[in-house]
GROMACS .gro file of C-alpha atoms in nm:
model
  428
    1UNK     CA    1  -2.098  -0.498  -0.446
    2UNK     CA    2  -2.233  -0.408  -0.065
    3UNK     CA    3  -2.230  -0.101   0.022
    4UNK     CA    4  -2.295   0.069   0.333
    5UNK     CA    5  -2.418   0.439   0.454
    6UNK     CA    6  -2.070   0.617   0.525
    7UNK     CA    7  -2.095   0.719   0.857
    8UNK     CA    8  -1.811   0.904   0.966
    9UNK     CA    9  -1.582   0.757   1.301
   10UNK     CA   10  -1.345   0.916   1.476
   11UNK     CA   11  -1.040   0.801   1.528
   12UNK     CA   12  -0.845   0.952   1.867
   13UNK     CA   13  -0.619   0.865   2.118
   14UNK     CA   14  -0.946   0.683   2.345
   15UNK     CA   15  -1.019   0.444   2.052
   16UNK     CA   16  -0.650   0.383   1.934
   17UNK     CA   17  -0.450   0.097   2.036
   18UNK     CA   18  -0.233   0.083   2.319
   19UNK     CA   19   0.133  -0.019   2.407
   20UNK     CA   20   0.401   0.211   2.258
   21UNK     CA   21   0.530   0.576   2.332
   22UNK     CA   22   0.553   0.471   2.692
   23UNK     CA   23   0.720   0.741   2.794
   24UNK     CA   24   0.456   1.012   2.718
   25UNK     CA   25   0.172   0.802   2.840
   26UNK     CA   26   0.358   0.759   3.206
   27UNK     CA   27   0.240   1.147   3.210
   28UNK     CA   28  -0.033   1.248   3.378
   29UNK     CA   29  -0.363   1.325   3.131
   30UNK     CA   30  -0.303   1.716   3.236
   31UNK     CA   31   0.033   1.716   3.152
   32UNK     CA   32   0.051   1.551   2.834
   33UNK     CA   33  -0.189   1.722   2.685
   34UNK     CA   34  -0.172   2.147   2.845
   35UNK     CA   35  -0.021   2.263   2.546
   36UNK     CA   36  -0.211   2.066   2.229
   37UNK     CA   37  -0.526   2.145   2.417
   38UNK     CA   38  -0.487   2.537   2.366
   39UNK     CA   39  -0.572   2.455   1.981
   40UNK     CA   40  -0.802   2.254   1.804
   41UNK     CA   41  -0.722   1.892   1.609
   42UNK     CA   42  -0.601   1.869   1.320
   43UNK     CA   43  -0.868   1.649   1.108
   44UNK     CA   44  -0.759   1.455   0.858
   45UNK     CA   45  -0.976   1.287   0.618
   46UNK     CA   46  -0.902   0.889   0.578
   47UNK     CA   47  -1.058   0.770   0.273
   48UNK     CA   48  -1.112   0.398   0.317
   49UNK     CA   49  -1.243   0.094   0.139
   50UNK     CA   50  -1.440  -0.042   0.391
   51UNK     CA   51  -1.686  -0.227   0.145
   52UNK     CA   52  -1.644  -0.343  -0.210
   53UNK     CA   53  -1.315  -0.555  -0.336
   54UNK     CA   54  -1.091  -0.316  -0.097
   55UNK     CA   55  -1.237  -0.413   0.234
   56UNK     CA   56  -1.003  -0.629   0.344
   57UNK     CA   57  -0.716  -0.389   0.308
   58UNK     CA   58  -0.955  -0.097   0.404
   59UNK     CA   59  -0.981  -0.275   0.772
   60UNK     CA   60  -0.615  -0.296   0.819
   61UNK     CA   61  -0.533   0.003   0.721
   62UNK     CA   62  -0.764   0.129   0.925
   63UNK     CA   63  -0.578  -0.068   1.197
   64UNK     CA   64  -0.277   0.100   1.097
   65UNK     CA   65  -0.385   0.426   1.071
   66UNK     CA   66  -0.512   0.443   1.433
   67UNK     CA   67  -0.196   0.276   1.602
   68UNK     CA   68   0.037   0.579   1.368
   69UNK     CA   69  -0.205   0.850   1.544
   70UNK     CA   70  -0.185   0.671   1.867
   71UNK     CA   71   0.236   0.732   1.846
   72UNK     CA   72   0.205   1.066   1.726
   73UNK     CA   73  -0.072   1.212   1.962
   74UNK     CA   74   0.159   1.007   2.263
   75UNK     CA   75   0.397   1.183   2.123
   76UNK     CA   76   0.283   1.556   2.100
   77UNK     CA   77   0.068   1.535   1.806
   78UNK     CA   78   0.233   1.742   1.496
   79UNK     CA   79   0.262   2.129   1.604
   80UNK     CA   80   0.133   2.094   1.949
   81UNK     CA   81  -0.174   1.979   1.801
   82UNK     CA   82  -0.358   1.651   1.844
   83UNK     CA   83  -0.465   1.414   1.542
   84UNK     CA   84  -0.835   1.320   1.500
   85UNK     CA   85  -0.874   1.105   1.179
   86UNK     CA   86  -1.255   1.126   1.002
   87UNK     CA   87  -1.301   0.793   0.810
   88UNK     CA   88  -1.506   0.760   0.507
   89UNK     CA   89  -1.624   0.449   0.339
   90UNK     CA   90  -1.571   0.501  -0.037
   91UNK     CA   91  -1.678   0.154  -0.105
   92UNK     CA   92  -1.376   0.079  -0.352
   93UNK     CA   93  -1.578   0.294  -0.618
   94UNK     CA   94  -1.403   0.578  -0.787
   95UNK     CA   95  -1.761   0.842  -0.812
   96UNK     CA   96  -1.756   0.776  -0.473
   97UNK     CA   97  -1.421   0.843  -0.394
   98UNK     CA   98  -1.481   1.177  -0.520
   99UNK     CA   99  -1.814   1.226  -0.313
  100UNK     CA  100  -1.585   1.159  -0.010
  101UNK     CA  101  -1.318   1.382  -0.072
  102UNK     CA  102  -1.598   1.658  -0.114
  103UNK     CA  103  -1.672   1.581   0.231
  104UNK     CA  104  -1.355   1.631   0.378
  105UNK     CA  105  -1.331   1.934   0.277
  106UNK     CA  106  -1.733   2.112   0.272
  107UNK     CA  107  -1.855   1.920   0.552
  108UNK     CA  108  -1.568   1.790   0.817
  109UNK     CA  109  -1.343   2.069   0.737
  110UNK     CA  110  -1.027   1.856   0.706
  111UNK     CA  111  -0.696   1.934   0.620
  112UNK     CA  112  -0.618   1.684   0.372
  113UNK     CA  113  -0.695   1.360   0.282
  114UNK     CA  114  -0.497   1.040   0.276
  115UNK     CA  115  -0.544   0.646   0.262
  116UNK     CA  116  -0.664   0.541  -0.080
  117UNK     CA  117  -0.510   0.193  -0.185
  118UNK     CA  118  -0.705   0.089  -0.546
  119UNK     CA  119  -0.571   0.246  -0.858
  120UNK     CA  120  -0.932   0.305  -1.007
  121UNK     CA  121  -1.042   0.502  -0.698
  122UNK     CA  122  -0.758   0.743  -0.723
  123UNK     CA  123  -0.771   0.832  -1.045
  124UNK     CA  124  -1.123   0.911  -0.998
  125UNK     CA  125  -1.072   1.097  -0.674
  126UNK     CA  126  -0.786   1.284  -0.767
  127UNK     CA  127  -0.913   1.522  -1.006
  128UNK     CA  128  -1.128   1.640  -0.713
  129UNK     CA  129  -0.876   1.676  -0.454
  130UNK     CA  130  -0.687   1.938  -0.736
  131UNK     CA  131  -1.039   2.126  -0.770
  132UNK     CA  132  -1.073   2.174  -0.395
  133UNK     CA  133  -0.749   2.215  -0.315
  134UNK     CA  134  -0.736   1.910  -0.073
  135UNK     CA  135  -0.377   1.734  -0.024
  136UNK     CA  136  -0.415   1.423  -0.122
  137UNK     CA  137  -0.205   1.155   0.011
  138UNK     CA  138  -0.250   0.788  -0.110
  139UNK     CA  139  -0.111   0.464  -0.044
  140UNK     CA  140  -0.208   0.284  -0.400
  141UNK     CA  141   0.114   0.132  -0.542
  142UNK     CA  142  -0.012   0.254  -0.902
  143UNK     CA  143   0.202   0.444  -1.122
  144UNK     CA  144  -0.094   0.683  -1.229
  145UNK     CA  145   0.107   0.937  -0.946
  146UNK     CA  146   0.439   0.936  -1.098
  147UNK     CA  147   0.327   0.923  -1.442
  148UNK     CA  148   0.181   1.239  -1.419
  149UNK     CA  149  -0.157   1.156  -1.470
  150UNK     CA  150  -0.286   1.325  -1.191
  151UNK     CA  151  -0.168   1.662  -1.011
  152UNK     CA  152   0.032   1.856  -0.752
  153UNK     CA  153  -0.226   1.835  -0.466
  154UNK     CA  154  -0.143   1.433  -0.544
  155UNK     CA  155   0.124   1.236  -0.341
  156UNK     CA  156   0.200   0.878  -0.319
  157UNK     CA  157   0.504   0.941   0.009
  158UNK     CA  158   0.455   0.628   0.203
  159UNK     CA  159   0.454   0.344  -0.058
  160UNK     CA  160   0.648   0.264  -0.369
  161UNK     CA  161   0.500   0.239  -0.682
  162UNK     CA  162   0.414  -0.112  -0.941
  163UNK     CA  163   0.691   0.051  -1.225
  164UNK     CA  164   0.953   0.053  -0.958
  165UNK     CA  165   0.867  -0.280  -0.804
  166UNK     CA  166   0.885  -0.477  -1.124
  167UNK     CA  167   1.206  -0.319  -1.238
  168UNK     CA  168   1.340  -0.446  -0.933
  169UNK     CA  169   1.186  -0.796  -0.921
  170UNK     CA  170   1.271  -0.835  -1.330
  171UNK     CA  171   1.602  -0.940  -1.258
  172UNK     CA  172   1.553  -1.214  -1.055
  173UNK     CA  173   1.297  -1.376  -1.216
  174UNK     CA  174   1.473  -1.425  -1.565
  175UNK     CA  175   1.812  -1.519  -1.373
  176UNK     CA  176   1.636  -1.771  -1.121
  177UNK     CA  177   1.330  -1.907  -1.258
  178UNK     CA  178   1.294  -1.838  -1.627
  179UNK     CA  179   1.260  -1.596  -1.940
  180UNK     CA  180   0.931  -1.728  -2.131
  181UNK     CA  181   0.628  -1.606  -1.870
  182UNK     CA  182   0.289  -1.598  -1.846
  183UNK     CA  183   0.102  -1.343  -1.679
  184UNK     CA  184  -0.248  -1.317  -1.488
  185UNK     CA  185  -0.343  -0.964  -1.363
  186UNK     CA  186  -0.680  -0.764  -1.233
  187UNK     CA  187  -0.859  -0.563  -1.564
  188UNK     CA  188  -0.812  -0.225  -1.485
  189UNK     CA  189  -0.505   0.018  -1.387
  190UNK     CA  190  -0.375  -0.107  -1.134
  191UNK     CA  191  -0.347  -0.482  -1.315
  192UNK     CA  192  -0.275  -0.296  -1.649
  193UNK     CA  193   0.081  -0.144  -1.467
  194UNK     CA  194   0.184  -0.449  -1.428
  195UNK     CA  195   0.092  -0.588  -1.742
  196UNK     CA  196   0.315  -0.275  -1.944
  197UNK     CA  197   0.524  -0.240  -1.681
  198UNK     CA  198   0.675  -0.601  -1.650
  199UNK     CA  199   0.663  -0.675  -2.001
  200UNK     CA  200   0.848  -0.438  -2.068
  201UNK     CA  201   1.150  -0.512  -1.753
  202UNK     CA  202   1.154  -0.899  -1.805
  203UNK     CA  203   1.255  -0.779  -2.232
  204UNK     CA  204   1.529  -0.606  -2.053
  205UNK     CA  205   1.645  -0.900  -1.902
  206UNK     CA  206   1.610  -1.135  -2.268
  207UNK     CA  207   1.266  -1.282  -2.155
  208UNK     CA  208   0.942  -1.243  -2.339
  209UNK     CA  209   0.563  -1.277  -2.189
  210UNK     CA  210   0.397  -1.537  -2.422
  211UNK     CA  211   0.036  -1.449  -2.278
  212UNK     CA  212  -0.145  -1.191  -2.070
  213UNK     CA  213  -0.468  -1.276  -1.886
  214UNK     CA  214  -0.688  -1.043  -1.808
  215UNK     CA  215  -0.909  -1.109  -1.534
  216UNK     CA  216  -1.233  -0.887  -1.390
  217UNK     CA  217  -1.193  -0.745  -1.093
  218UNK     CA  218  -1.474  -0.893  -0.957
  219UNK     CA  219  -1.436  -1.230  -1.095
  220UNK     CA  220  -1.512  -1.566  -0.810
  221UNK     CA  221  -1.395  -1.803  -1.006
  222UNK     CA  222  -1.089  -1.835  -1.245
  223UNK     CA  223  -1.048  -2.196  -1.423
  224UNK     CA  224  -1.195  -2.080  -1.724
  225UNK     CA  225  -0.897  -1.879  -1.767
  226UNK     CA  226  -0.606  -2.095  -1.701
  227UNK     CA  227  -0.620  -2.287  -1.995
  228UNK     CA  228  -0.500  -1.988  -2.182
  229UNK     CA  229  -0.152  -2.061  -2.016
  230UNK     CA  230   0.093  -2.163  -2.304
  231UNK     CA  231   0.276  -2.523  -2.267
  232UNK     CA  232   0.620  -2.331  -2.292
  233UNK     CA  233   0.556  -2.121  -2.018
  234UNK     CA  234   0.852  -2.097  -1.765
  235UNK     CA  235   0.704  -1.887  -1.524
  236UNK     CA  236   0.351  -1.765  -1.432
  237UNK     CA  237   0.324  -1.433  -1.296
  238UNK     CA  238   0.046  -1.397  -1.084
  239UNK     CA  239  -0.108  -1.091  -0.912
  240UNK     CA  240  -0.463  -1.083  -0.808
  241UNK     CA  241  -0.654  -0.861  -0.578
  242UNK     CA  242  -1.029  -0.884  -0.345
  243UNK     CA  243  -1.234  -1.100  -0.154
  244UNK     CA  244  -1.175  -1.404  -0.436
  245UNK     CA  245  -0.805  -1.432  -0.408
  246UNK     CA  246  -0.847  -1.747  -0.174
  247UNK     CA  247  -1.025  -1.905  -0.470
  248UNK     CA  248  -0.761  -1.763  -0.723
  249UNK     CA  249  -0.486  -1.939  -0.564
  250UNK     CA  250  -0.679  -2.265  -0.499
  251UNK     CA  251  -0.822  -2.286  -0.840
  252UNK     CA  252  -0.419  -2.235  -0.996
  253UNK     CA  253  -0.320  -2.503  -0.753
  254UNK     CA  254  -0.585  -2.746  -0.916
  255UNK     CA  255  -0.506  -2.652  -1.270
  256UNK     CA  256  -0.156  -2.776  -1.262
  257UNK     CA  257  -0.179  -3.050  -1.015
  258UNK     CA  258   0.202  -3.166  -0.917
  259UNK     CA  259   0.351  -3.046  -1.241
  260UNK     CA  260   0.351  -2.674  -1.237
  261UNK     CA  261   0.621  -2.407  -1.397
  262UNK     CA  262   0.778  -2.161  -1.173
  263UNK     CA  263   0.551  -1.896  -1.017
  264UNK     CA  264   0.581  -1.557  -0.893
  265UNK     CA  265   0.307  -1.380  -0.736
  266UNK     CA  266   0.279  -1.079  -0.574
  267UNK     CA  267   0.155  -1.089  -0.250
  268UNK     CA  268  -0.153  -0.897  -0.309
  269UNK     CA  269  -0.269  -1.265  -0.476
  270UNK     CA  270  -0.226  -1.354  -0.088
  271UNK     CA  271  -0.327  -1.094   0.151
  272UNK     CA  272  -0.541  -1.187   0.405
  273UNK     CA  273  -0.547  -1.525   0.310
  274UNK     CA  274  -0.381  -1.743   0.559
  275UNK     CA  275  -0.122  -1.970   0.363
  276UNK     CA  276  -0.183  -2.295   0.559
  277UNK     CA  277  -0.520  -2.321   0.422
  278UNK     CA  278  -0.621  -2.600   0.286
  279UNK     CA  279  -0.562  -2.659  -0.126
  280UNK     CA  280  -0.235  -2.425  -0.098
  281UNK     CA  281  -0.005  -2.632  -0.025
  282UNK     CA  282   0.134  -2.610  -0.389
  283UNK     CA  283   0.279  -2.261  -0.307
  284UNK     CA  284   0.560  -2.449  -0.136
  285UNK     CA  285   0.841  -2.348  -0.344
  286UNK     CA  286   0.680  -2.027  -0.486
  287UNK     CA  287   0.784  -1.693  -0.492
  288UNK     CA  288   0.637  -1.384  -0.392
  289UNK     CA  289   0.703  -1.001  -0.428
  290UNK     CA  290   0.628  -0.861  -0.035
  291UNK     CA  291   0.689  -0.460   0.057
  292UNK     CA  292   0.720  -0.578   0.381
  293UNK     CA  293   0.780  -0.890   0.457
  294UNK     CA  294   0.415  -1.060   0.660
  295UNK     CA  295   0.675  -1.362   0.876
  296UNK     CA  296   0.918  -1.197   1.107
  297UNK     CA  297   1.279  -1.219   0.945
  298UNK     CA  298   1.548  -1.357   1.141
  299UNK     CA  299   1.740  -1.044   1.109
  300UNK     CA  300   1.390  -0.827   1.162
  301UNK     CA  301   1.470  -0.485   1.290
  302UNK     CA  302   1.394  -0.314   1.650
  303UNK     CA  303   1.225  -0.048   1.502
  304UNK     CA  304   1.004  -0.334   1.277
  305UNK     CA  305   0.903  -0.524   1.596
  306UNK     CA  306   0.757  -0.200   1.745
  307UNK     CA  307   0.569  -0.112   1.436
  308UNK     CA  308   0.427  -0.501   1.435
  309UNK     CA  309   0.354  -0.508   1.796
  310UNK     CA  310   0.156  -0.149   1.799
  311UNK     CA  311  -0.022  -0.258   1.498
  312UNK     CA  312  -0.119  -0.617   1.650
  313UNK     CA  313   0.049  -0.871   1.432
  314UNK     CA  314   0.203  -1.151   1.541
  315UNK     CA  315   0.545  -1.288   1.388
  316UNK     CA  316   0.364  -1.491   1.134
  317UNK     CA  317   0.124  -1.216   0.969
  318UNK     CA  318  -0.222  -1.268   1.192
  319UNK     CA  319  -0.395  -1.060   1.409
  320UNK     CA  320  -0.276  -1.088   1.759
  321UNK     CA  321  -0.601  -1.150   1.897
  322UNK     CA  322  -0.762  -1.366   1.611
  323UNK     CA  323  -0.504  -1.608   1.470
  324UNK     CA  324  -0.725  -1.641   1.203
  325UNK     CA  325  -0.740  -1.299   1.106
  326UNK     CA  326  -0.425  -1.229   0.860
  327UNK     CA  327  -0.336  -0.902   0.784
  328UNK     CA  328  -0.248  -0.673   0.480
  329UNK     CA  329   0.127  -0.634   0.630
  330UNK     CA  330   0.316  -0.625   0.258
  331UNK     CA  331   0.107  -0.290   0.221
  332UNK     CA  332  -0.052  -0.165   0.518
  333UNK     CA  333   0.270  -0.006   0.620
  334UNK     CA  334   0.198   0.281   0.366
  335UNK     CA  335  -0.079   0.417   0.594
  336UNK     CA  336   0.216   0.423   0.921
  337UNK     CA  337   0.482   0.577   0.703
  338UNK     CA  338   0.244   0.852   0.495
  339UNK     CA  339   0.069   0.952   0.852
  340UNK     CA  340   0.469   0.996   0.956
  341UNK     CA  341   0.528   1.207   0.641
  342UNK     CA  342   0.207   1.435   0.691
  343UNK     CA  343   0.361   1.528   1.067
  344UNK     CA  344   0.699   1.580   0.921
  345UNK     CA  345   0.580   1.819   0.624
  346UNK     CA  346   0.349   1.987   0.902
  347UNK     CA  347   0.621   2.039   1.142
  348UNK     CA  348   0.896   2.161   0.868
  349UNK     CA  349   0.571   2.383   0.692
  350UNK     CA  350   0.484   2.514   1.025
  351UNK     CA  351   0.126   2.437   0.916
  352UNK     CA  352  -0.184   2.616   1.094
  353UNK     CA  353  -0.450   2.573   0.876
  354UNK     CA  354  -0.573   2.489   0.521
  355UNK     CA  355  -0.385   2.860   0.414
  356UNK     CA  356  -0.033   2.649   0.470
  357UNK     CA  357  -0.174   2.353   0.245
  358UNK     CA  358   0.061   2.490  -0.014
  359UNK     CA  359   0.330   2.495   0.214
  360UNK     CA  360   0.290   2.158   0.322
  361UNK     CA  361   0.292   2.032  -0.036
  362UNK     CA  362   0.614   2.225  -0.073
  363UNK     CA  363   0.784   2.080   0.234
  364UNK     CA  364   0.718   1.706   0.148
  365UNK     CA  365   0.837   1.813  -0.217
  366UNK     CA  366   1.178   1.915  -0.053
  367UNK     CA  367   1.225   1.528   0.110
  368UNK     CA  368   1.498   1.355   0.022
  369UNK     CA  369   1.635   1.117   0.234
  370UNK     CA  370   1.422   0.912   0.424
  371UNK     CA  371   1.585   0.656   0.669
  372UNK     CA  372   1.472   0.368   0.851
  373UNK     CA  373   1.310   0.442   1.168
  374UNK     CA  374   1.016   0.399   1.396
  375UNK     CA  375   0.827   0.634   1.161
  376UNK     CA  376   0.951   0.452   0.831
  377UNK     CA  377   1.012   0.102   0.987
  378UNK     CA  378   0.977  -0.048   0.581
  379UNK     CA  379   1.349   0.095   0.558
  380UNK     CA  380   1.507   0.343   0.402
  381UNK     CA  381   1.361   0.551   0.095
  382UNK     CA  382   1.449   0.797  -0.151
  383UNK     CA  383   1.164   1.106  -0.216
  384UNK     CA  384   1.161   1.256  -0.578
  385UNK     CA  385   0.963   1.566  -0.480
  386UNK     CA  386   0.891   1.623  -0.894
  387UNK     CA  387   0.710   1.305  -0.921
  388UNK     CA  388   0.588   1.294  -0.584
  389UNK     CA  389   0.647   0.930  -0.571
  390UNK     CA  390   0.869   0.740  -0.274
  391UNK     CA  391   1.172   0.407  -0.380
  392UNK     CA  392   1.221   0.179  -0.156
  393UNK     CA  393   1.373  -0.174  -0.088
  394UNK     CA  394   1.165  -0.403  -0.242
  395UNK     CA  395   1.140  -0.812  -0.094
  396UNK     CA  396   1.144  -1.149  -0.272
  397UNK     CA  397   1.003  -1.403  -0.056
  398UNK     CA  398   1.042  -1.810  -0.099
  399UNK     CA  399   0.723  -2.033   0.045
  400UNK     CA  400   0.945  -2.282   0.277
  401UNK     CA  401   0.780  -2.497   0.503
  402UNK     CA  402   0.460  -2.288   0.478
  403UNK     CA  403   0.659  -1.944   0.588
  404UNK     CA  404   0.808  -1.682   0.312
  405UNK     CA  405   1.127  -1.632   0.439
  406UNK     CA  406   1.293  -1.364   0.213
  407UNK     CA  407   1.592  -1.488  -0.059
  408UNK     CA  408   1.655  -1.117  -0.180
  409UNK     CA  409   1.616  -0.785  -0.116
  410UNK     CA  410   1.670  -0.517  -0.390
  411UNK     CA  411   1.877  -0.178  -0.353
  412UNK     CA  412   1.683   0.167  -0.381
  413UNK     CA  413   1.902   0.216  -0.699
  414UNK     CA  414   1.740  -0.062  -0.858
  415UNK     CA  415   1.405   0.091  -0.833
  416UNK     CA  416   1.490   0.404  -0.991
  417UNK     CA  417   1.357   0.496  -1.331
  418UNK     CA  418   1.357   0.867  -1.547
  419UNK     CA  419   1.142   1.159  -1.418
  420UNK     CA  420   0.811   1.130  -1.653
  421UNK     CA  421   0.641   1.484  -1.482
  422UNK     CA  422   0.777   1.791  -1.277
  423UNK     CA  423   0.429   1.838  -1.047
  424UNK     CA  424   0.660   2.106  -0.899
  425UNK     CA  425   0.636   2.349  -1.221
  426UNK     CA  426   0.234   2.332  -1.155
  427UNK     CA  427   0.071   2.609  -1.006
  428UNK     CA  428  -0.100   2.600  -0.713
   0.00000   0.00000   0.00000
């Protein structure tokens, strides 16, 4: 794994992107900025993978992160105060995770931290964030948050978790493609959710898994596992994360030639991986789970074009500058909508300093309601303050014509599952 010194960068309103809030930026400098400039930033600790199997989603959520804080310093900042983000590499690598929250809060003096996407990472981190104190806000998908695993300084706001998701995608897989399913995940939490978590939903539903691969994180190539794949498979169930899930797909494709059974991946087995490449033309037909959906919906909403045009995606997934360049999009929304929950919890805290930190956990525990905005452009969402997790819509997209256009979208309701922890009953 390459790893890099972890220099720490700045992210502020010179180096953000450019193009929304034009209302505030049609203000002079002076007069834009009088009041927030009679206090200091807030700093706010991003921990990012910007090496290791992460890297590609640690870029664009970097990217994400610095068009939120462009809105919200346009926009006042939270409390009169302007937002200056301190990034830290944490290479993907959970003892470093923890040597980067440390940072945050001996050496940069943030306020919190926030960012973390791979399960691994933040249950290695989070421990540390409860010994310091340090809100921790993370945009990982794993259920290791709501399960109670971790602690009350731990929040997952901004993202729904891999226990809701496949409760919600169960369904539609036994009704539409089949009941008997094979499934290929990553070896370690994060892949492991989805192994209990789905086995479990498609039983629900009459199905069975007849196999469950197991595949190293940082595994290149993958035929040596396919042939594990029963005959009477119906469906293969695919999620696969890092820098070899170009190969991953490819390598399936080969293995079954034109006679395949019914697949359903989750789109993390395709992020940043542009779907016209060559050798995946056998997703046509395929199914895939997507938070937010990467091609622009016909019925795409105002508040959805904004968010893609300040975070410089075009309407098919890529980078507006480098066609070639596709983006995170069915995730990186988490970093947009938890920056949007940190300013809200601020603002109803009326947070000064890293005394309120309780108060800010308490004022994000008190969220409810969520609805769709500029701030939450995903759609609406449902808060549980006692598990500190966010529900969501969730997105079933078919490949047609080499675009996903989504076929179903679930309710909130069909997300929901019992409380498994009250983080509110934990001392501070």
């Amino acid at each position: 794994m390459t790893k890099t010194p972890t220099t720490p960068k700045t992210i502020n309103r010179r180096t953000a992107l450019t193009g929304i809030a034009a209302g505030a930026a049609s203000l002079p400098l002076w007069a834009r900025y009088t009041h927030a400039q009679t206090s200091e930033p807030l700093k706010l600790g991003f921990q990012v993978h910007r090496t290791g199997i992460g890297s590609a989603y640690g870029r664009w959520y970097g990217r994400t992160t610095e068009a939120a804080v462009k809105l919200i310093n346009d926009g006042g900042g939270i409390n009169g105060r302007m937002v200056e983000v301190v990034a830290e590499d944490d290479g993907t690598d959970p003892r470093r995770g923890a040597e980067v929250l440390e940072k945050f809060a001996n050496q940069h003096n943030c306020e919190l931290a926030f960012g973390t996407l791979f399960s691994h990472v933040v249950i290695g981190s989070a421990p540390r964030a409860g010994e310091l104190k340090l809100p921790y806000f993370v945009v990982s998908e794993g259920h290791h948050v709501a399960s109670g695993m971790l602690n009350r300084y731990t929040l997952q706001p901004g993202i729904t978790d891999v226990k809701s998701q496949v409760r919600a995608m169960a369904p539609y897989v036994a009704e539409n493609l089949g009941k008997k399913v094979t499934m290929i995940f990553p070896d370690f939490a994060f892949g492991h959710d989805h192994r209990d978590f789905f086995t479990a939903a498609i039983k629900e539903q009459g199905g069975e898994v007849l196999e469950q691969i197991a595949i190293p994180p940082a595994e290149t190539s993958f035929t040596k596992y396919f042939p594990k794949i029963p005959r009477e498979t119906e469906v293969v169930y695919h999620v696969m994360v890092g820098p070899a899930v170009l190969t991953f797909v490819k390598e399936l494709g080969e293995f079954f030639g034109p006679s395949r059974p019914a697949m359903f991946g989750f789109i993390d087995s395709l992020e940043a991986v542009d779907i016209g490449s060559p050798g995946l033309e056998f997703l046509e037909g395929t199914y895939f789970w997507e938070g937010m959906c990467r091609d622009a919906q016909s019925d795409q909403s105002e508040h959805e074009k904004t968010y893609r045009a300040a975070v410089g995606v075009d309407d098919h997934g890529a980078s507006i500058s480098d066609p070639t360049d596709i983006s995170t999009y069915g995730h990186m929304f988490g970093c947009w909508e938890t920056l949007h929950v940190i300013k809200e919890g601020m603002e109803a805290a009326g947070y000064g300093g890293p005394a309120d930190r309780a108060k800010l956990i308490e004022a994000v525990e008190a969220m409810r309601a969520i609805p769709e905005s500029l701030a939450h452009p995903q759609g609406d969402k449902i808060f549980n303050g006692k598990t500190h997790q966010v529900f969501g819509h969730q997105n079933i997209s078919r490949v047609e014509n080499g675009k996903m256009v989504r076929v179903h979208r679930t309710s909130i309701e069909d997300t929901l599952y019992p409380d498994e922890v009250d983080y509110t009953t934990q001392s501070f």
